[in-house]
mmCIF file of C-alpha atoms in Angstrom:
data_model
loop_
_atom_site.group_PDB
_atom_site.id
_atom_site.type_symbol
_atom_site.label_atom_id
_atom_site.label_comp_id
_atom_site.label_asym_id
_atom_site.label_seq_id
_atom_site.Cartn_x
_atom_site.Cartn_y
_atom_site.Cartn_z
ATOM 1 C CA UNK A 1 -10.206 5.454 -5.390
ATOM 2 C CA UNK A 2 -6.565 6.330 -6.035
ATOM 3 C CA UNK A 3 -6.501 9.920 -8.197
ATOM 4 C CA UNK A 4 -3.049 8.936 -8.858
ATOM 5 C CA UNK A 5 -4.264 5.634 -10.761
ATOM 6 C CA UNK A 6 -5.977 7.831 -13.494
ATOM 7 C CA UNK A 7 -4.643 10.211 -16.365
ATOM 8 C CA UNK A 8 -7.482 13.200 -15.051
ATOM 9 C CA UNK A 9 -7.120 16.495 -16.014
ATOM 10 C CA UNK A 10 -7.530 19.198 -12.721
ATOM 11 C CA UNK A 11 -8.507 21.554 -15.331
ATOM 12 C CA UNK A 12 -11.484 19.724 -16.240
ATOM 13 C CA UNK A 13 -12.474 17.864 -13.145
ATOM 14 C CA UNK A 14 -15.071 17.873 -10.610
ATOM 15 C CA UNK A 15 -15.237 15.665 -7.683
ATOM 16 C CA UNK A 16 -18.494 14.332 -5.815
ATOM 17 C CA UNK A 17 -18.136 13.296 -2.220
ATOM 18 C CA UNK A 18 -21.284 10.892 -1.333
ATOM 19 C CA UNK A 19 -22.866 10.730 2.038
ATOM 20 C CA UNK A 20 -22.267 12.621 5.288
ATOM 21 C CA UNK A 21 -18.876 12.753 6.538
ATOM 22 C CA UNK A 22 -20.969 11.099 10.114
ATOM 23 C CA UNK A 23 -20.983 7.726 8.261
ATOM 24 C CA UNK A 24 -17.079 7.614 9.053
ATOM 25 C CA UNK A 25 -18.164 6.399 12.113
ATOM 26 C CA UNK A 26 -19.535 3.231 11.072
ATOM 27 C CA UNK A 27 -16.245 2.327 9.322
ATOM 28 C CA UNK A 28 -13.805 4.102 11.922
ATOM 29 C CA UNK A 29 -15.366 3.731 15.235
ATOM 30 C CA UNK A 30 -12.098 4.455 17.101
ATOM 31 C CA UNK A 31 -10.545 7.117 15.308
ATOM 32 C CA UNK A 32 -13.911 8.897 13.598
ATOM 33 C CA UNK A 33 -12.151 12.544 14.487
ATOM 34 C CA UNK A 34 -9.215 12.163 12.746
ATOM 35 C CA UNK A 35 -10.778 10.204 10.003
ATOM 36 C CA UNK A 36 -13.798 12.656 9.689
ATOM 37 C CA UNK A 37 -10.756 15.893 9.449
ATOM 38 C CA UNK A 38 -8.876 14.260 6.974
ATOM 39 C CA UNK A 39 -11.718 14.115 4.778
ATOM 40 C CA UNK A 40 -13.140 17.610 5.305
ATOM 41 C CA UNK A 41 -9.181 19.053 4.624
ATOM 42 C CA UNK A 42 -8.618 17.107 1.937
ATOM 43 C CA UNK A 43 -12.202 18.595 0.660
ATOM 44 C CA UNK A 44 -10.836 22.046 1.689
ATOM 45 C CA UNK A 45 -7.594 21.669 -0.123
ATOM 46 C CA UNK A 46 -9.087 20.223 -3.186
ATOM 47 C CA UNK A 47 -11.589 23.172 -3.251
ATOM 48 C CA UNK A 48 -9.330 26.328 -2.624
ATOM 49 C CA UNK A 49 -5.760 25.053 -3.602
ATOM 50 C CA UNK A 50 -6.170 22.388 -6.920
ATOM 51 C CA UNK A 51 -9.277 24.280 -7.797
ATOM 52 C CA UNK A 52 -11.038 21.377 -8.017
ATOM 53 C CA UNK A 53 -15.024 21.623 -7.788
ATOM 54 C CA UNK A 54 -16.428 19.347 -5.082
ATOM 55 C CA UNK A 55 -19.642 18.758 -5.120
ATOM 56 C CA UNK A 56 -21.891 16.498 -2.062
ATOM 57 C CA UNK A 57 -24.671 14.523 -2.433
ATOM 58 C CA UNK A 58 -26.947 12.524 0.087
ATOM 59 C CA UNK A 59 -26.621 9.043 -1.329
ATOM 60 C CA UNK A 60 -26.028 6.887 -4.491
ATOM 61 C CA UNK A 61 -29.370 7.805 -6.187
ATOM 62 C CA UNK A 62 -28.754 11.499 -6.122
ATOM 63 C CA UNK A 63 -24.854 11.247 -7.697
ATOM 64 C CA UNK A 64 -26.523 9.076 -10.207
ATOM 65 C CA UNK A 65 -28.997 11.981 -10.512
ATOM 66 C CA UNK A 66 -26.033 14.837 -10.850
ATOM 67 C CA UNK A 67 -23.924 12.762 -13.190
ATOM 68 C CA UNK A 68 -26.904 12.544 -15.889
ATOM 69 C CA UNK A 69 -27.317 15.787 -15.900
ATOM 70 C CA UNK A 70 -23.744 17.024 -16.402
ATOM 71 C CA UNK A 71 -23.782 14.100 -19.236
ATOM 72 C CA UNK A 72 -26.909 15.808 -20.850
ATOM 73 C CA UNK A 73 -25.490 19.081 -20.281
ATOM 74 C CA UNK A 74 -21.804 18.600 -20.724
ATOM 75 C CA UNK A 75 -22.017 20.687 -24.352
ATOM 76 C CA UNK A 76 -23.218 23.170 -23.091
ATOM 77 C CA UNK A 77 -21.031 23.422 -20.009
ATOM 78 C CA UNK A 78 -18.027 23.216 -22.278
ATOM 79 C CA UNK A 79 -18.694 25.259 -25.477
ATOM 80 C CA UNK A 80 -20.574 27.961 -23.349
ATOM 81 C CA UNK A 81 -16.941 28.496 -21.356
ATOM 82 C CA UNK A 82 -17.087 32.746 -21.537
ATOM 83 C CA UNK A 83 -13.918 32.744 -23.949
ATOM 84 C CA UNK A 84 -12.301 35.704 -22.148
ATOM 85 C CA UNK A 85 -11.623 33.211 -18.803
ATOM 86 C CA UNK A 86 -9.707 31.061 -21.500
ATOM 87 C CA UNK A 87 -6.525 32.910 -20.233
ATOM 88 C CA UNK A 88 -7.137 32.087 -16.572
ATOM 89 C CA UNK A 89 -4.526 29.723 -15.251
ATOM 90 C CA UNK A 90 -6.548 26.246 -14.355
ATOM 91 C CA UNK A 91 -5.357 23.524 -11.757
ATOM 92 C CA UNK A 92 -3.329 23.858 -8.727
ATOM 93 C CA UNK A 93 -1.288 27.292 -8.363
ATOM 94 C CA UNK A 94 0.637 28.185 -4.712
ATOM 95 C CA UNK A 95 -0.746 31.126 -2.611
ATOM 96 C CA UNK A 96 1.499 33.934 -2.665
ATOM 97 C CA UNK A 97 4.179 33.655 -0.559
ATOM 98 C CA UNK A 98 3.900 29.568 -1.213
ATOM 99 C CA UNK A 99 6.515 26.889 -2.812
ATOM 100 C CA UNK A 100 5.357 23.951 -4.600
ATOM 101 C CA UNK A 101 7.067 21.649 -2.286
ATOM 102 C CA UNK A 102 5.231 23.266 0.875
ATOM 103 C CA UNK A 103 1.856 21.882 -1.198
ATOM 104 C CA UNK A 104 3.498 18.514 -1.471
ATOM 105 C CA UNK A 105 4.155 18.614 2.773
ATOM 106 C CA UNK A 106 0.494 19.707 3.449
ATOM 107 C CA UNK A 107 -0.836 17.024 1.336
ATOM 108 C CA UNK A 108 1.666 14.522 3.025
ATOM 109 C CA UNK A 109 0.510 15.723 6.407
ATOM 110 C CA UNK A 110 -3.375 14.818 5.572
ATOM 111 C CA UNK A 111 -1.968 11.256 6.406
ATOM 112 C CA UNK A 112 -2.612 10.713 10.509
ATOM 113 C CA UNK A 113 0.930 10.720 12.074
ATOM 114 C CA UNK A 114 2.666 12.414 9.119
ATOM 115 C CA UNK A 115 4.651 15.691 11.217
ATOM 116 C CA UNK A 116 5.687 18.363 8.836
ATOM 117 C CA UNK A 117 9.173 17.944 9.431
ATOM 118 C CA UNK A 118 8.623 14.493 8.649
ATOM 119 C CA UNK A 119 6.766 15.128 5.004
ATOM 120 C CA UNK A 120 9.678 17.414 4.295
ATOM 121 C CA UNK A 121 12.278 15.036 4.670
ATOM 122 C CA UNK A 122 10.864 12.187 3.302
ATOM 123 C CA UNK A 123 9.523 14.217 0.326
ATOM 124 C CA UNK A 124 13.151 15.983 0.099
ATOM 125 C CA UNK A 125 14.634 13.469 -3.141
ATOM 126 C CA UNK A 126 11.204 14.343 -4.886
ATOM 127 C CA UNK A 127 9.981 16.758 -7.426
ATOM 128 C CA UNK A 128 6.287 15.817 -7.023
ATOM 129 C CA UNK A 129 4.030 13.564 -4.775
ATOM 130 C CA UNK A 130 3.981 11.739 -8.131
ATOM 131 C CA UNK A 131 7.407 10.817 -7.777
ATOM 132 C CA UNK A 132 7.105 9.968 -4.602
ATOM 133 C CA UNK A 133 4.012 7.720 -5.150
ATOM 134 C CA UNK A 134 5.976 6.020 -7.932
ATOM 135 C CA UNK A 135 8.900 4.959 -5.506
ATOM 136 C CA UNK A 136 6.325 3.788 -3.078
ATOM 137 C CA UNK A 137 5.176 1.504 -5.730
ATOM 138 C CA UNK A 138 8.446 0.787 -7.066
ATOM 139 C CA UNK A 139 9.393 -1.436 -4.006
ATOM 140 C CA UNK A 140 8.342 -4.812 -3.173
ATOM 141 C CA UNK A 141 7.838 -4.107 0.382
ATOM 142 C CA UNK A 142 7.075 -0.178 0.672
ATOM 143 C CA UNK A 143 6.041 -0.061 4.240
ATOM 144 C CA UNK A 144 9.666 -1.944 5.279
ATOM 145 C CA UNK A 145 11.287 1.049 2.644
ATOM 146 C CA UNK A 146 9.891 3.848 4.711
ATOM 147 C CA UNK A 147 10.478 2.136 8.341
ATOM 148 C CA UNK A 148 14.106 1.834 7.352
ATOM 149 C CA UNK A 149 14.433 5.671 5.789
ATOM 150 C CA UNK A 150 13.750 5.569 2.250
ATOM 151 C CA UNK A 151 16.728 7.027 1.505
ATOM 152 C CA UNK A 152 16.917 10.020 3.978
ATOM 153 C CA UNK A 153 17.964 9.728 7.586
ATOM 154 C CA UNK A 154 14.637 9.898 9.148
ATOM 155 C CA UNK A 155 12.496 6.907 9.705
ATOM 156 C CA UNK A 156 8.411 6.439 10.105
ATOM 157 C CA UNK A 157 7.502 3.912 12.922
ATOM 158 C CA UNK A 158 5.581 0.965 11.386
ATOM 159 C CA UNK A 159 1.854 2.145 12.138
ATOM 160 C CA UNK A 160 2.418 5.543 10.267
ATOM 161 C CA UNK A 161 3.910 3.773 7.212
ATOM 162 C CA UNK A 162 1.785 1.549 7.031
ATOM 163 C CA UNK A 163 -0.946 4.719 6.688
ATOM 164 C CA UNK A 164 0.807 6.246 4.186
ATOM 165 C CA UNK A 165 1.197 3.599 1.837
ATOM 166 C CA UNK A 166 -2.086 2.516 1.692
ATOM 167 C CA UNK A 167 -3.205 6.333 1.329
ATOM 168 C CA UNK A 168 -1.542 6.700 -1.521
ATOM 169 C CA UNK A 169 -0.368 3.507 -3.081
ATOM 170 C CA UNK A 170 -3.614 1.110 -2.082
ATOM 171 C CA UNK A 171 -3.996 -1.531 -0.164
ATOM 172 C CA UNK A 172 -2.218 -3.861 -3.108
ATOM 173 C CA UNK A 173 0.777 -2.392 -1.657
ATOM 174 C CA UNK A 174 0.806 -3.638 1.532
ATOM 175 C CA UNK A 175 0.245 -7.357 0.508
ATOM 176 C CA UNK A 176 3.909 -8.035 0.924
ATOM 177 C CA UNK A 177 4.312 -6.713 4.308
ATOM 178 C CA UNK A 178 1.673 -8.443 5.479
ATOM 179 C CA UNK A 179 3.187 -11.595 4.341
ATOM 180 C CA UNK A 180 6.520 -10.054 5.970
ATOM 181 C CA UNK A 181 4.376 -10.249 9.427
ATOM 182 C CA UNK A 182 2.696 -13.931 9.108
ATOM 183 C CA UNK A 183 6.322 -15.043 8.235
ATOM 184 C CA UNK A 184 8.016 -13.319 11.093
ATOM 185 C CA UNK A 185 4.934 -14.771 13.537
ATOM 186 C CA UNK A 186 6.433 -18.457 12.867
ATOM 187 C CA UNK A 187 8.787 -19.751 15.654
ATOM 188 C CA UNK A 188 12.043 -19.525 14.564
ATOM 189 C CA UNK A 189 12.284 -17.480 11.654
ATOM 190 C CA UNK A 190 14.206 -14.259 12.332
ATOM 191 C CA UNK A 191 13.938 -10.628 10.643
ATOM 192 C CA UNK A 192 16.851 -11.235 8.616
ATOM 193 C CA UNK A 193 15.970 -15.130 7.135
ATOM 194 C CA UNK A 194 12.442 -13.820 6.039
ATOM 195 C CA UNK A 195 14.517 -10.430 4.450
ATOM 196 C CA UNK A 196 16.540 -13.155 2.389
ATOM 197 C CA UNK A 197 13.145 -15.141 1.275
ATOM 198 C CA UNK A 198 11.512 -12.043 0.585
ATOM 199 C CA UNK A 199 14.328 -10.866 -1.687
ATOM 200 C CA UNK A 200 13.825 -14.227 -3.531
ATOM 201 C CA UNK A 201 9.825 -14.072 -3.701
ATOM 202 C CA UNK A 202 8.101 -11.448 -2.064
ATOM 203 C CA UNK A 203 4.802 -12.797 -2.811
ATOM 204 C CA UNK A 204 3.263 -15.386 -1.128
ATOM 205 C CA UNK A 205 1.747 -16.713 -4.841
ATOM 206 C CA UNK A 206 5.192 -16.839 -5.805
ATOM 207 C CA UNK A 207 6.433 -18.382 -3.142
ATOM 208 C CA UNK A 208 3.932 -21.032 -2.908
ATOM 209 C CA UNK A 209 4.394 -21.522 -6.931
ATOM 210 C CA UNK A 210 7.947 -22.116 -6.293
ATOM 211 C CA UNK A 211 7.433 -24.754 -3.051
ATOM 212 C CA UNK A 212 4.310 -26.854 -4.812
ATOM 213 C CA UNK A 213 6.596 -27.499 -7.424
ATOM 214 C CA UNK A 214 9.792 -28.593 -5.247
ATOM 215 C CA UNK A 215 10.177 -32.653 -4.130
ATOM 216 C CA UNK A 216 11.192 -31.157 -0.904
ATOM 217 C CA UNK A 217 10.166 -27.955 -0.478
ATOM 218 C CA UNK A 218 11.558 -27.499 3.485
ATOM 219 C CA UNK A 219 14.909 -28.588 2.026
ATOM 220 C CA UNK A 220 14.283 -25.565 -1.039
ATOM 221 C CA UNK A 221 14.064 -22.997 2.116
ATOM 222 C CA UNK A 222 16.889 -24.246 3.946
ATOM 223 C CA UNK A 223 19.168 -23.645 0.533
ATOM 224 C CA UNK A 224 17.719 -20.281 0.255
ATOM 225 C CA UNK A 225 17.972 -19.346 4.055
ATOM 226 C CA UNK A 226 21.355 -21.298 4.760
ATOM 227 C CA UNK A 227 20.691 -19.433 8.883
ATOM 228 C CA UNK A 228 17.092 -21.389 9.075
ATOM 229 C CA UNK A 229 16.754 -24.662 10.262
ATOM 230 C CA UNK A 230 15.042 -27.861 9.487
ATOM 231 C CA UNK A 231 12.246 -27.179 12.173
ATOM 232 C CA UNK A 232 11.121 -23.218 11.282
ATOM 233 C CA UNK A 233 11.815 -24.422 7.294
ATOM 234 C CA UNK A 234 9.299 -27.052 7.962
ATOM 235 C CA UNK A 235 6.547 -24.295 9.960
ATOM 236 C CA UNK A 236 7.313 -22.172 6.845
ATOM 237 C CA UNK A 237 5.656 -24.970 4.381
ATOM 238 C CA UNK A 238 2.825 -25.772 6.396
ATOM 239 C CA UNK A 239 1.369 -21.962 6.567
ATOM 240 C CA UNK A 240 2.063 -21.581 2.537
ATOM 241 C CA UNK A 241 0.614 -24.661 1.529
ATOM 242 C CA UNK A 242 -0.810 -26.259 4.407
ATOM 243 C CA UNK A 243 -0.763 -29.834 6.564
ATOM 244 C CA UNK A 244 -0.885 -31.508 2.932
ATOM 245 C CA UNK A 245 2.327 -30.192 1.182
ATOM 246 C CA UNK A 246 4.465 -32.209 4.123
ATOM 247 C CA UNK A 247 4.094 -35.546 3.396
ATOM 248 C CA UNK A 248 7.642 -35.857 1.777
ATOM 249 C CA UNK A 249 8.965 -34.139 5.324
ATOM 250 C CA UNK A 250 7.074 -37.181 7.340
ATOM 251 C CA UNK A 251 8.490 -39.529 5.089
ATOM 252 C CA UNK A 252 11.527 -38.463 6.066
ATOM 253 C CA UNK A 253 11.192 -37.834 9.493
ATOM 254 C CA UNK A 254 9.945 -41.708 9.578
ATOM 255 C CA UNK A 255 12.944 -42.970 7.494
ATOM 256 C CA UNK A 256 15.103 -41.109 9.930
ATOM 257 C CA UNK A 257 13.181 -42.706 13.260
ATOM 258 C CA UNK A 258 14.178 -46.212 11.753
ATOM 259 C CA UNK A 259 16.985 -47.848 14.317
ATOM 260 C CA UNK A 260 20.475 -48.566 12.363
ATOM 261 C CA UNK A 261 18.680 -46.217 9.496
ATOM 262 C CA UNK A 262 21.440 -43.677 9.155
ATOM 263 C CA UNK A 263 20.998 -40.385 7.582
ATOM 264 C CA UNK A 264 23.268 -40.911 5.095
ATOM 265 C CA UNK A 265 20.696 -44.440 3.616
ATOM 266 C CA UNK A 266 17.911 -42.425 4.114
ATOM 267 C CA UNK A 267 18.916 -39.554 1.806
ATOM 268 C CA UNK A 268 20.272 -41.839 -0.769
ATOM 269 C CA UNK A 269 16.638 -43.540 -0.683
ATOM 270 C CA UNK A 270 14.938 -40.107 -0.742
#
């Protein structure tokens, strides 16, 4: 899960990491060494710099196992706290020598691809990763934010964003680049027509709300895209809502095909 999704508190938290870090290599065949180190620094940096207990278990039965015991056990864990640690500082405190916003760069670099200098500048505008986090999820197309600077002058290549938003944001946050990609795989739809939709719907559920509901929905995306033409418009349609959603485009097309039918009759019939 996301830590950022939930209100925890570091001061009371502990963390259980289930399974051996080998069973990466069922989910990440290809890149099980990277994979496998971001999980054992992220482990290491949750242990020694948060001071967050992390506890490892074999499988599911045994974290069931440790969480009934800390539930049956929790009073005693909490009211038999030796009062004279109450003073120690809890949570996440920088080594000597160490700034809060080197933390937020070493966290950023856990992500695969993420240099140093690059977490630095693109955590520059930000007090926290919080704040960072928040922009990511702020945009309707965070991936595209990043690629194009996000605000500072240096850019991630697509791959890399594409890691760090769904690192920290979630997969949810990708949906609308990957709609970005299906849209830019259709013949004749350029970068900057599917920018323009986007900015209009950048769902495809939206989108496909706002076509099913048109009398001609390849005419809706020409008026919205004034650069697309009848052809790509039409493309458009059939991936949304399918083969199905084009018969008043056929009736057209066939009104149009009609010798001595001119244009003009046909769209006054339409």
């Amino acid at each position: 899960g996301q830590l950022h999704e939930t209100n925890y508190n570091r001061s009371r938290s502990l963390l259980v990491v289930e399974g051996s870090i080998e069973d990466l290599k069922h989910r990440y065949s290809t890149n099980y060494e990277a994979s496998a180190s971001t999980v054992r620094r992220m482990i290491l940096r949750l242990a020694i710099v948060d001071r967050i207990p992390v506890l490892r278990t074999a499988n599911l039965e045994e974290t069931c196992i440790l969480i009934l015991d800390l539930a049956n056990n929790l009073d005693s864990f909490v009211l038999g706290f030796p009062s004279r640690y109450n003073s120690v500082p809890l949570g996440p405190r920088p080594r000597a020598g160490e700034r809060s916003k080197d933390i937020l760069v070493e966290q950023l670099c856990c992500v695969r691809g993420v240099s140093s200098d690059m977490a630095r500048k693109l955590l520059k505008p930000y007090r926290s990763m919080k704040a960072f986090i928040t922009a990511l999820e702020s945009k309707s197309d965070p991936v595209e934010w990043l690629v194009n600077g996000s605000g500072t002058t240096r850019k991630l290549q697509t791959p890399c964003a594409i890691r760090v938003v769904e690192t920290l944001a979630g997969q949810a946050a990708l949906e609308t680049h990957k709609f970005r990609d299906r849209l830019l795989s259709i013949n004749g739809l350029t970068a900057p027509v599917v920018t323009k939709l986007l900015g209009v719907t950048p769902t495809e559920e939206e989108l496909a709300s706002i076509l099913a509901n048109e009398k001609d929905p390849v005419g809706w995306v020409q008026t919205q895209c004034a650069l697309v033409s009848r052809i790509p418009a039409k493309a458009l349609v059939k991936e949304v809502l399918g083969e199905s959603n084009l018969r008043y485009e056929q009736f057209r097309e066939r009104l149009f095909s009609i010798p001595g039918f001119s244009p003009a009759g046909a769209a006054r019939l339409l």
